[in-house]
């Protein structure tokens, strides 16, 4: 792609938008950045770009920007339904994103990873396994620094491991004026209802996820979670080589048998490790390790490197992260749990009595399964945030349906109040678990901001 003189408009000056603006402006593009926020809120983002010839249009997204636009770039946090994006599509102006542009330009093999849960852990572990094998590896996408910043340093023999969200992947499809695109190695870990506040339907969400493998050629490699009915069914649409991973036994791929993790490719069965050697909590993390082992092996990692990381990786921040023990009570930060399904996985990771902190902003997802599990696993639930009425109703209905007296319920307005209440009701031997089930956007910038605040509050107990 020729950038000199290209009239590029970028919607959103967050992490990806800032990196993209710099990348394009440094290569001679005529860059306009538009953001719904004002200059005061965005000053921190604007200052590092001040030396570059970038025009900022703030406070709204005027449609007439399209009169001087050859290509429109949209940040993942921006809904594609907004008027300026719809008008660009009507006019035939291509719509892209930082992740898509990176994939178009990257000289190295890209391993793309998506799923409703487990993306970040699987991406991080895959990256560590490849690095342990001595392969120069870059990790990013939906996590860490935008990969476009590192493009000049990436060599053809390197590996790139990318976490890709449904919002990023939507722009890889055929509906936005560019040739459809998929990374050469792709994984769909699982698909369950998620982000239905941003996707008009479950079908739209699945269609976005499918872009990660759908446009591969015959040389493509696609990995699917076998235990998830939707991801398993999608394998039939892959054009290249298909691999599965499973917590049950499989004829090939990555699988679990008698509490041991195995990798079987090209008729050779290799043992990775035993489940009791794994430091990460939860069966869902065994599945993440199996997926990562398979992807790292496809990427060229040897079994020793895969094994070393599998038994030593301690987990990713804000994902069942142990914070501290206070007066015999252990506190865990699982702020990444932004769907009820993730709370279920977290609850199933513990045998001890649990005091659960749940809440945040609702994503229009069902709470019934989580509520039923709280009756069995949770001694006391402390509910906070915008989703509180929905969660309380689901838990009360589950208690009534199952004839149970637990969990006891406390209602709080804020996370600060919730931590104080959890500390008050917790007893020695309990687990206090922040696993909200809702997003953080009712009170925080993102899940990491919420997790950091939780850790600050626990540190003061």
Coordinates of C-alpha atoms in Angstrom, one line a residue:
X1 CA 0.0 0.0 0.0
X2 CA 1.3 3.5 -0.9
X3 CA 0.9 5.8 2.0
X4 CA 2.4 9.1 0.7
X5 CA -0.5 11.4 0.0
X6 CA -3.1 8.9 1.2
X7 CA -6.0 10.8 2.8
X8 CA -6.7 8.7 5.9
X9 CA -9.3 9.4 8.6
X10 CA -9.1 7.6 11.9
X11 CA -12.0 7.4 14.2
X12 CA -11.0 7.1 17.9
X13 CA -7.8 8.3 19.5
X14 CA -7.4 5.4 22.0
X15 CA -4.4 3.0 22.0
X16 CA -4.8 1.7 18.4
X17 CA -5.9 5.0 16.9
X18 CA -2.8 6.8 18.4
X19 CA -0.4 4.2 17.1
X20 CA -2.0 4.2 13.7
X21 CA -2.0 8.0 13.4
X22 CA 1.7 8.1 14.1
X23 CA 2.4 5.2 11.7
X24 CA 0.5 6.7 8.8
X25 CA 1.7 10.3 9.3
X26 CA 5.4 9.2 9.5
X27 CA 4.9 7.6 6.1
X28 CA 3.5 10.7 4.4
X29 CA -0.2 10.1 4.7
X30 CA -2.6 13.1 5.2
X31 CA -4.0 12.0 8.6
X32 CA -7.2 13.3 10.2
X33 CA -8.2 11.9 13.7
X34 CA -11.7 12.4 14.9
X35 CA -12.9 11.5 18.4
X36 CA -16.2 12.1 20.2
X37 CA -14.2 13.3 23.3
X38 CA -12.9 16.8 23.6
X39 CA -9.3 18.2 23.8
X40 CA -9.2 18.2 27.6
X41 CA -9.9 14.5 27.8
X42 CA -7.5 13.6 25.0
X43 CA -4.5 15.8 25.7
X44 CA -2.4 12.9 27.0
X45 CA -2.9 11.1 23.7
X46 CA -2.4 14.2 21.6
X47 CA 0.9 15.6 23.1
X48 CA 3.1 12.7 21.7
X49 CA 1.7 13.3 18.2
X50 CA 2.1 17.1 18.3
X51 CA 5.2 17.1 16.1
X52 CA 3.4 15.3 13.3
X53 CA 1.2 16.9 10.7
X54 CA -2.1 15.4 12.0
X55 CA -5.4 17.2 12.0
X56 CA -7.7 16.7 15.0
X57 CA -11.5 17.0 14.7
X58 CA -12.9 16.6 18.2
X59 CA -16.3 16.4 19.9
X60 CA -18.1 14.8 17.0
X61 CA -17.6 12.9 13.8
X62 CA -18.7 15.3 11.0
X63 CA -19.9 13.5 7.9
X64 CA -18.1 16.0 5.6
X65 CA -14.8 14.6 6.7
X66 CA -15.5 11.9 4.1
X67 CA -15.2 14.4 1.3
X68 CA -11.5 14.3 1.8
X69 CA -11.0 10.6 2.8
X70 CA -9.6 7.8 0.7
X71 CA -9.7 5.2 3.6
X72 CA -11.4 5.2 7.0
X73 CA -9.8 3.5 10.0
X74 CA -12.1 2.6 12.9
X75 CA -10.8 1.8 16.4
X76 CA -12.2 -1.4 18.1
X77 CA -14.2 0.5 20.7
X78 CA -16.1 2.5 18.0
X79 CA -19.5 0.9 16.9
X80 CA -19.6 0.3 13.1
X81 CA -23.2 1.4 13.1
X82 CA -22.4 5.2 13.7
X83 CA -23.5 7.5 10.8
X84 CA -20.0 8.3 9.5
X85 CA -19.1 4.7 9.0
X86 CA -22.4 3.9 7.4
X87 CA -22.0 6.8 5.0
X88 CA -18.4 5.8 4.1
X89 CA -19.8 2.3 3.2
X90 CA -22.5 3.9 1.1
X91 CA -19.9 6.0 -0.8
X92 CA -17.6 3.0 -1.3
X93 CA -14.8 4.3 0.9
X94 CA -12.9 1.4 2.3
X95 CA -13.1 0.9 6.1
X96 CA -10.2 -0.8 7.9
X97 CA -8.5 -1.0 11.3
X98 CA -5.0 -1.1 12.8
X99 CA -5.0 -4.9 13.3
X100 CA -6.2 -5.5 9.7
X101 CA -3.6 -3.1 8.3
X102 CA -0.9 -4.8 10.3
X103 CA -1.9 -8.2 9.0
X104 CA -1.8 -6.9 5.4
X105 CA 1.8 -5.5 5.9
X106 CA 3.4 -8.0 8.2
X107 CA 6.2 -10.1 6.7
X108 CA 6.2 -12.8 9.4
X109 CA 3.8 -15.8 10.0
X110 CA 0.9 -14.6 12.1
X111 CA -0.9 -16.9 14.5
X112 CA -4.3 -15.3 15.2
X113 CA -6.3 -16.2 18.2
X114 CA -10.0 -15.5 19.0
X115 CA -12.8 -16.9 21.2
X116 CA -15.3 -15.7 23.7
X117 CA -13.0 -16.5 26.6
X118 CA -9.4 -17.6 27.1
X119 CA -7.9 -15.4 24.3
X120 CA -5.5 -13.4 26.3
X121 CA -4.1 -16.4 28.3
X122 CA -3.8 -18.5 25.2
X123 CA -2.1 -15.7 23.3
X124 CA 0.4 -15.0 26.1
X125 CA 1.2 -18.7 26.6
X126 CA 1.7 -19.4 22.9
X127 CA 4.0 -16.4 22.7
X128 CA 6.0 -17.6 25.7
X129 CA 6.3 -21.1 24.3
X130 CA 7.7 -19.8 21.0
X131 CA 10.1 -17.5 22.7
X132 CA 11.3 -20.4 25.0
X133 CA 12.0 -22.3 21.8
X134 CA 14.3 -19.5 20.7
X135 CA 12.0 -18.2 18.0
X136 CA 11.8 -14.4 17.7
X137 CA 8.2 -13.7 18.6
X138 CA 5.9 -10.6 18.8
X139 CA 2.8 -10.7 20.9
X140 CA -0.1 -8.2 20.6
X141 CA -3.3 -7.3 18.9
X142 CA -6.1 -6.9 21.4
X143 CA -3.5 -6.9 24.2
X144 CA -0.3 -5.0 24.9
X145 CA 1.1 -2.4 22.6
X146 CA -0.4 -2.1 19.0
X147 CA 1.7 -4.3 16.7
X148 CA 1.8 -1.6 14.0
X149 CA 4.4 0.1 16.2
X150 CA 6.8 -2.8 15.8
X151 CA 6.2 -3.5 12.1
X152 CA 9.6 -2.2 10.9
X153 CA 11.5 -4.5 13.3
X154 CA 9.6 -7.7 12.4
X155 CA 11.6 -10.2 10.2
X156 CA 10.1 -12.8 7.8
X157 CA 11.4 -15.7 9.9
X158 CA 9.8 -14.3 13.1
X159 CA 6.4 -15.3 14.6
X160 CA 3.6 -13.0 15.5
X161 CA 0.9 -14.1 18.0
X162 CA -2.2 -11.9 17.8
X163 CA -5.2 -11.8 20.0
X164 CA -8.2 -10.7 17.9
X165 CA -11.6 -9.6 19.1
X166 CA -14.8 -9.8 17.2
X167 CA -14.8 -6.0 16.7
X168 CA -11.3 -6.2 15.1
X169 CA -12.3 -9.3 13.0
X170 CA -15.4 -7.8 11.6
X171 CA -13.2 -5.5 9.5
X172 CA -11.4 -8.6 8.0
X173 CA -14.6 -9.6 6.2
X174 CA -15.9 -8.7 2.7
X175 CA -18.4 -6.0 3.8
X176 CA -16.1 -3.0 4.2
X177 CA -14.7 -2.4 0.7
X178 CA -11.4 -4.4 1.0
X179 CA -10.3 -7.9 0.0
X180 CA -11.2 -10.4 2.8
X181 CA -8.3 -11.4 4.9
X182 CA -7.4 -14.1 7.5
X183 CA -4.0 -14.8 9.2
X184 CA -2.3 -18.0 7.9
X185 CA -2.6 -19.8 11.3
X186 CA -5.9 -19.2 13.2
X187 CA -7.6 -20.4 16.3
X188 CA -11.2 -20.2 17.5
X189 CA -11.1 -21.4 21.1
X190 CA -14.8 -21.3 21.8
X191 CA -17.9 -19.3 21.0
X192 CA -20.6 -18.5 23.6
X193 CA -23.0 -15.5 23.9
X194 CA -20.9 -12.4 24.4
X195 CA -20.9 -8.7 23.4
X196 CA -24.5 -8.8 22.5
X197 CA -24.7 -5.2 23.6
X198 CA -22.5 -4.4 20.6
X199 CA -23.5 -7.1 18.0
X200 CA -27.1 -7.0 16.7
X201 CA -27.4 -10.8 17.0
X202 CA -25.5 -14.0 17.9
X203 CA -25.3 -14.7 14.2
X204 CA -23.5 -11.4 13.6
X205 CA -21.0 -12.2 16.5
X206 CA -20.2 -15.7 15.0
X207 CA -19.8 -14.2 11.5
X208 CA -17.3 -11.7 12.8
X209 CA -15.3 -14.5 14.6
X210 CA -15.3 -16.7 11.5
X211 CA -13.3 -14.1 9.6
X212 CA -10.2 -15.3 11.5
X213 CA -10.0 -18.5 9.3
X214 CA -12.7 -18.2 6.6
X215 CA -10.4 -16.4 4.0
X216 CA -7.4 -18.7 4.4
X217 CA -6.3 -20.7 1.3
X218 CA -5.5 -24.4 1.2
X219 CA -2.2 -23.7 3.0
X220 CA -3.9 -22.2 6.0
X221 CA -4.0 -23.9 9.4
X222 CA -7.1 -23.6 11.7
X223 CA -7.4 -24.7 15.3
X224 CA -10.8 -25.2 16.9
X225 CA -12.0 -26.0 20.5
X226 CA -13.6 -29.4 20.1
X227 CA -15.5 -29.2 23.4
X228 CA -17.5 -26.1 22.3
X229 CA -20.3 -27.1 19.8
X230 CA -20.2 -23.9 17.8
X231 CA -16.4 -23.8 17.3
X232 CA -16.4 -27.5 16.5
X233 CA -19.1 -27.0 13.8
X234 CA -17.2 -24.2 12.2
X235 CA -14.3 -26.5 11.3
X236 CA -16.2 -27.8 8.3
X237 CA -15.9 -24.3 6.7
X238 CA -12.0 -24.3 6.9
X239 CA -10.2 -24.6 3.5
X240 CA -6.8 -25.7 4.9
X241 CA -5.5 -28.1 7.6
X242 CA -7.8 -28.4 10.7
X243 CA -6.6 -29.3 14.2
X244 CA -8.7 -29.7 17.4
X245 CA -7.9 -29.4 21.1
X246 CA -10.0 -31.0 23.9
X247 CA -10.3 -31.8 27.6
X248 CA -11.3 -35.3 26.3
X249 CA -9.2 -37.7 24.3
X250 CA -8.8 -37.1 20.5
X251 CA -7.2 -39.2 17.7
X252 CA -4.9 -36.3 17.0
X253 CA -4.3 -32.7 18.1
X254 CA -3.9 -31.6 21.7
X255 CA -5.9 -33.4 24.4
X256 CA -6.2 -34.6 27.9
X257 CA -6.1 -38.3 29.0
X258 CA -5.9 -39.6 32.6
X259 CA -4.9 -36.1 33.8
X260 CA -2.0 -35.8 31.4
X261 CA -1.8 -33.3 28.5
X262 CA -0.8 -34.8 25.1
X263 CA 0.2 -33.4 21.7
X264 CA -0.2 -35.8 18.8
X265 CA 0.8 -34.6 15.3
X266 CA 2.2 -36.7 12.4
X267 CA 1.5 -39.9 14.3
X268 CA 3.8 -39.0 17.1
X269 CA 2.2 -38.7 20.6
X270 CA 4.1 -36.5 23.0
X271 CA 3.3 -35.9 26.7
X272 CA 3.3 -32.3 27.7
X273 CA 2.8 -32.5 31.4
X274 CA 0.4 -33.7 34.2
X275 CA -2.4 -31.4 35.3
X276 CA -1.0 -31.3 38.9
X277 CA 2.2 -29.7 37.5
X278 CA 0.2 -26.7 36.1
X279 CA 0.4 -23.5 38.2
X280 CA -2.6 -21.8 36.8
X281 CA -6.0 -22.5 38.5
X282 CA -9.0 -24.0 36.8
X283 CA -9.9 -26.5 34.1
X284 CA -10.5 -23.7 31.6
X285 CA -6.8 -23.0 31.9
X286 CA -5.9 -26.6 31.0
X287 CA -7.9 -26.0 27.8
X288 CA -6.0 -22.8 27.2
X289 CA -2.7 -24.6 27.7
X290 CA -3.7 -27.3 25.2
X291 CA -4.7 -24.7 22.6
X292 CA -1.4 -22.8 23.2
X293 CA 0.7 -26.1 22.9
X294 CA -0.9 -26.9 19.6
X295 CA -0.4 -23.4 18.2
X296 CA 3.2 -23.2 19.5
X297 CA 3.9 -26.6 17.9
X298 CA 2.4 -25.4 14.6
X299 CA 4.6 -22.3 14.9
X300 CA 7.8 -24.4 15.3
X301 CA 8.2 -24.8 19.1
X302 CA 9.7 -28.0 20.4
X303 CA 8.1 -30.2 23.1
X304 CA 10.7 -29.2 25.8
X305 CA 9.9 -25.5 25.3
X306 CA 6.2 -26.2 25.3
X307 CA 6.5 -28.3 28.5
X308 CA 8.7 -25.7 30.3
X309 CA 6.2 -23.0 29.8
X310 CA 3.1 -25.2 30.5
X311 CA 4.4 -26.1 34.0
X312 CA 5.9 -22.6 34.9
X313 CA 3.4 -20.1 33.5
X314 CA 1.6 -18.5 36.5
X315 CA -1.2 -16.7 34.6
X316 CA -2.0 -13.3 33.3
X317 CA -2.9 -10.3 35.5
X318 CA -6.6 -9.9 36.3
X319 CA -7.3 -13.5 35.5
X320 CA -7.8 -15.5 38.8
X321 CA -4.8 -13.5 40.1
X322 CA -3.9 -14.2 43.7
X323 CA -3.7 -10.8 45.5
X324 CA -3.0 -11.5 49.1
X325 CA -4.1 -13.4 52.2
X326 CA -5.6 -11.3 55.1
X327 CA -6.6 -13.0 58.4
X328 CA -6.9 -16.4 56.8
X329 CA -8.9 -15.1 53.8
X330 CA -7.4 -15.4 50.3
X331 CA -8.3 -12.6 47.8
X332 CA -8.4 -13.2 44.1
X333 CA -8.7 -10.7 41.2
X334 CA -10.7 -12.0 38.2
X335 CA -11.7 -8.6 36.8
X336 CA -11.4 -10.0 33.3
X337 CA -14.6 -12.0 33.9
X338 CA -17.0 -9.7 31.9
X339 CA -19.5 -12.4 31.2
X340 CA -21.5 -14.8 33.4
X341 CA -19.9 -17.7 31.7
X342 CA -16.4 -16.6 32.9
X343 CA -17.7 -16.4 36.4
X344 CA -18.8 -20.0 36.1
X345 CA -15.3 -21.0 35.1
X346 CA -13.8 -19.0 38.0
X347 CA -16.2 -20.5 40.6
X348 CA -15.4 -24.0 39.4
X349 CA -11.7 -23.3 40.0
X350 CA -12.1 -23.4 43.8
X351 CA -13.2 -26.0 46.4
X352 CA -13.2 -23.6 49.4
X353 CA -16.2 -21.5 50.5
X354 CA -16.4 -18.4 48.3
X355 CA -17.5 -14.8 49.0
X356 CA -18.2 -13.5 45.4
X357 CA -18.1 -9.9 44.3
X358 CA -20.3 -9.7 41.2
X359 CA -21.7 -6.8 39.2
X360 CA -20.6 -4.1 36.7
X361 CA -22.4 -3.3 33.5
X362 CA -24.7 -5.9 31.9
X363 CA -24.0 -7.1 28.3
X364 CA -27.5 -8.5 27.8
X365 CA -26.3 -12.0 28.6
X366 CA -28.2 -14.7 30.7
X367 CA -27.3 -14.9 34.4
X368 CA -29.2 -18.1 35.2
X369 CA -26.4 -20.6 34.9
X370 CA -24.1 -18.5 37.1
X371 CA -26.8 -17.9 39.6
X372 CA -27.5 -21.7 39.9
X373 CA -23.8 -22.3 40.5
X374 CA -23.6 -19.6 43.3
X375 CA -26.2 -21.7 45.2
X376 CA -23.7 -24.6 45.2
X377 CA -20.4 -22.8 45.5
X378 CA -20.9 -19.4 47.1
X379 CA -21.5 -18.7 50.8
X380 CA -22.1 -14.9 50.3
X381 CA -22.5 -12.8 47.2
X382 CA -21.8 -9.1 47.3
X383 CA -23.4 -7.4 44.3
X384 CA -22.5 -4.0 43.0
X385 CA -22.8 -1.7 39.9
X386 CA -25.4 -1.3 37.2
X387 CA -26.2 -5.0 36.7
X388 CA -27.0 -5.5 40.4
X389 CA -30.8 -5.8 40.0
X390 CA -30.5 -8.4 37.3
X391 CA -27.9 -10.5 39.3
X392 CA -29.9 -10.2 42.5
X393 CA -33.1 -11.4 40.8
X394 CA -31.3 -14.3 39.1
X395 CA -29.7 -15.5 42.4
X396 CA -33.0 -15.1 44.4
X397 CA -34.8 -17.2 41.7
X398 CA -32.1 -19.9 41.8
X399 CA -32.2 -20.1 45.6
X400 CA -36.0 -20.4 45.5
X401 CA -36.0 -23.0 42.7
X402 CA -33.3 -25.1 44.4
X403 CA -34.8 -24.7 47.9
X404 CA -31.5 -23.2 49.2
X405 CA -30.7 -20.6 51.8
X406 CA -27.3 -19.7 50.4
X407 CA -25.7 -17.6 49.1
X408 CA -26.5 -14.7 51.4
X409 CA -26.9 -11.5 49.4
X410 CA -25.4 -8.0 50.1
X411 CA -26.1 -5.1 47.8
X412 CA -23.5 -2.3 47.4
X413 CA -23.3 0.8 45.2
X414 CA -19.5 0.7 44.5
X415 CA -16.6 -1.6 44.3
X416 CA -15.1 0.2 47.4
X417 CA -18.3 -0.7 49.4
X418 CA -18.3 -4.2 48.0
X419 CA -14.7 -4.9 49.1
X420 CA -15.4 -3.6 52.6
X421 CA -18.5 -5.7 52.9
X422 CA -16.7 -8.8 51.6
X423 CA -14.0 -8.3 54.1
X424 CA -16.6 -8.0 56.9
X425 CA -18.5 -11.2 56.0
X426 CA -15.5 -13.4 55.1
X427 CA -14.2 -16.0 57.5
X428 CA -10.8 -17.7 57.8
X429 CA -10.5 -20.4 55.1
X430 CA -12.8 -18.4 52.6
X431 CA -11.9 -17.2 49.2
X432 CA -12.9 -13.6 48.3
X433 CA -13.3 -13.6 44.6
X434 CA -13.8 -10.5 42.4
X435 CA -15.3 -12.1 39.3
X436 CA -17.9 -9.6 38.2
X437 CA -19.7 -11.1 35.2
X438 CA -20.3 -7.6 33.9
X439 CA -18.1 -5.1 32.1
X440 CA -16.3 -2.3 34.0
X441 CA -17.7 0.6 31.9
X442 CA -20.3 1.7 34.5
X443 CA -17.5 2.9 36.8
X444 CA -14.0 2.3 35.3
X445 CA -12.0 2.8 32.1
X446 CA -11.7 -1.0 31.5
X447 CA -11.4 -4.3 33.3
X448 CA -7.7 -3.6 34.2
X449 CA -8.6 -0.3 35.9
X450 CA -11.2 -2.2 37.9
X451 CA -8.7 -5.0 38.8
X452 CA -6.1 -2.5 39.9
X453 CA -8.6 -0.6 42.1
X454 CA -9.6 -4.0 43.7
X455 CA -5.9 -4.8 44.4
X456 CA -5.4 -1.3 45.9
X457 CA -8.5 -1.8 48.2
X458 CA -7.3 -5.3 49.3
X459 CA -3.8 -3.9 50.0
X460 CA -5.4 -1.5 52.5
X461 CA -7.3 -4.2 54.5

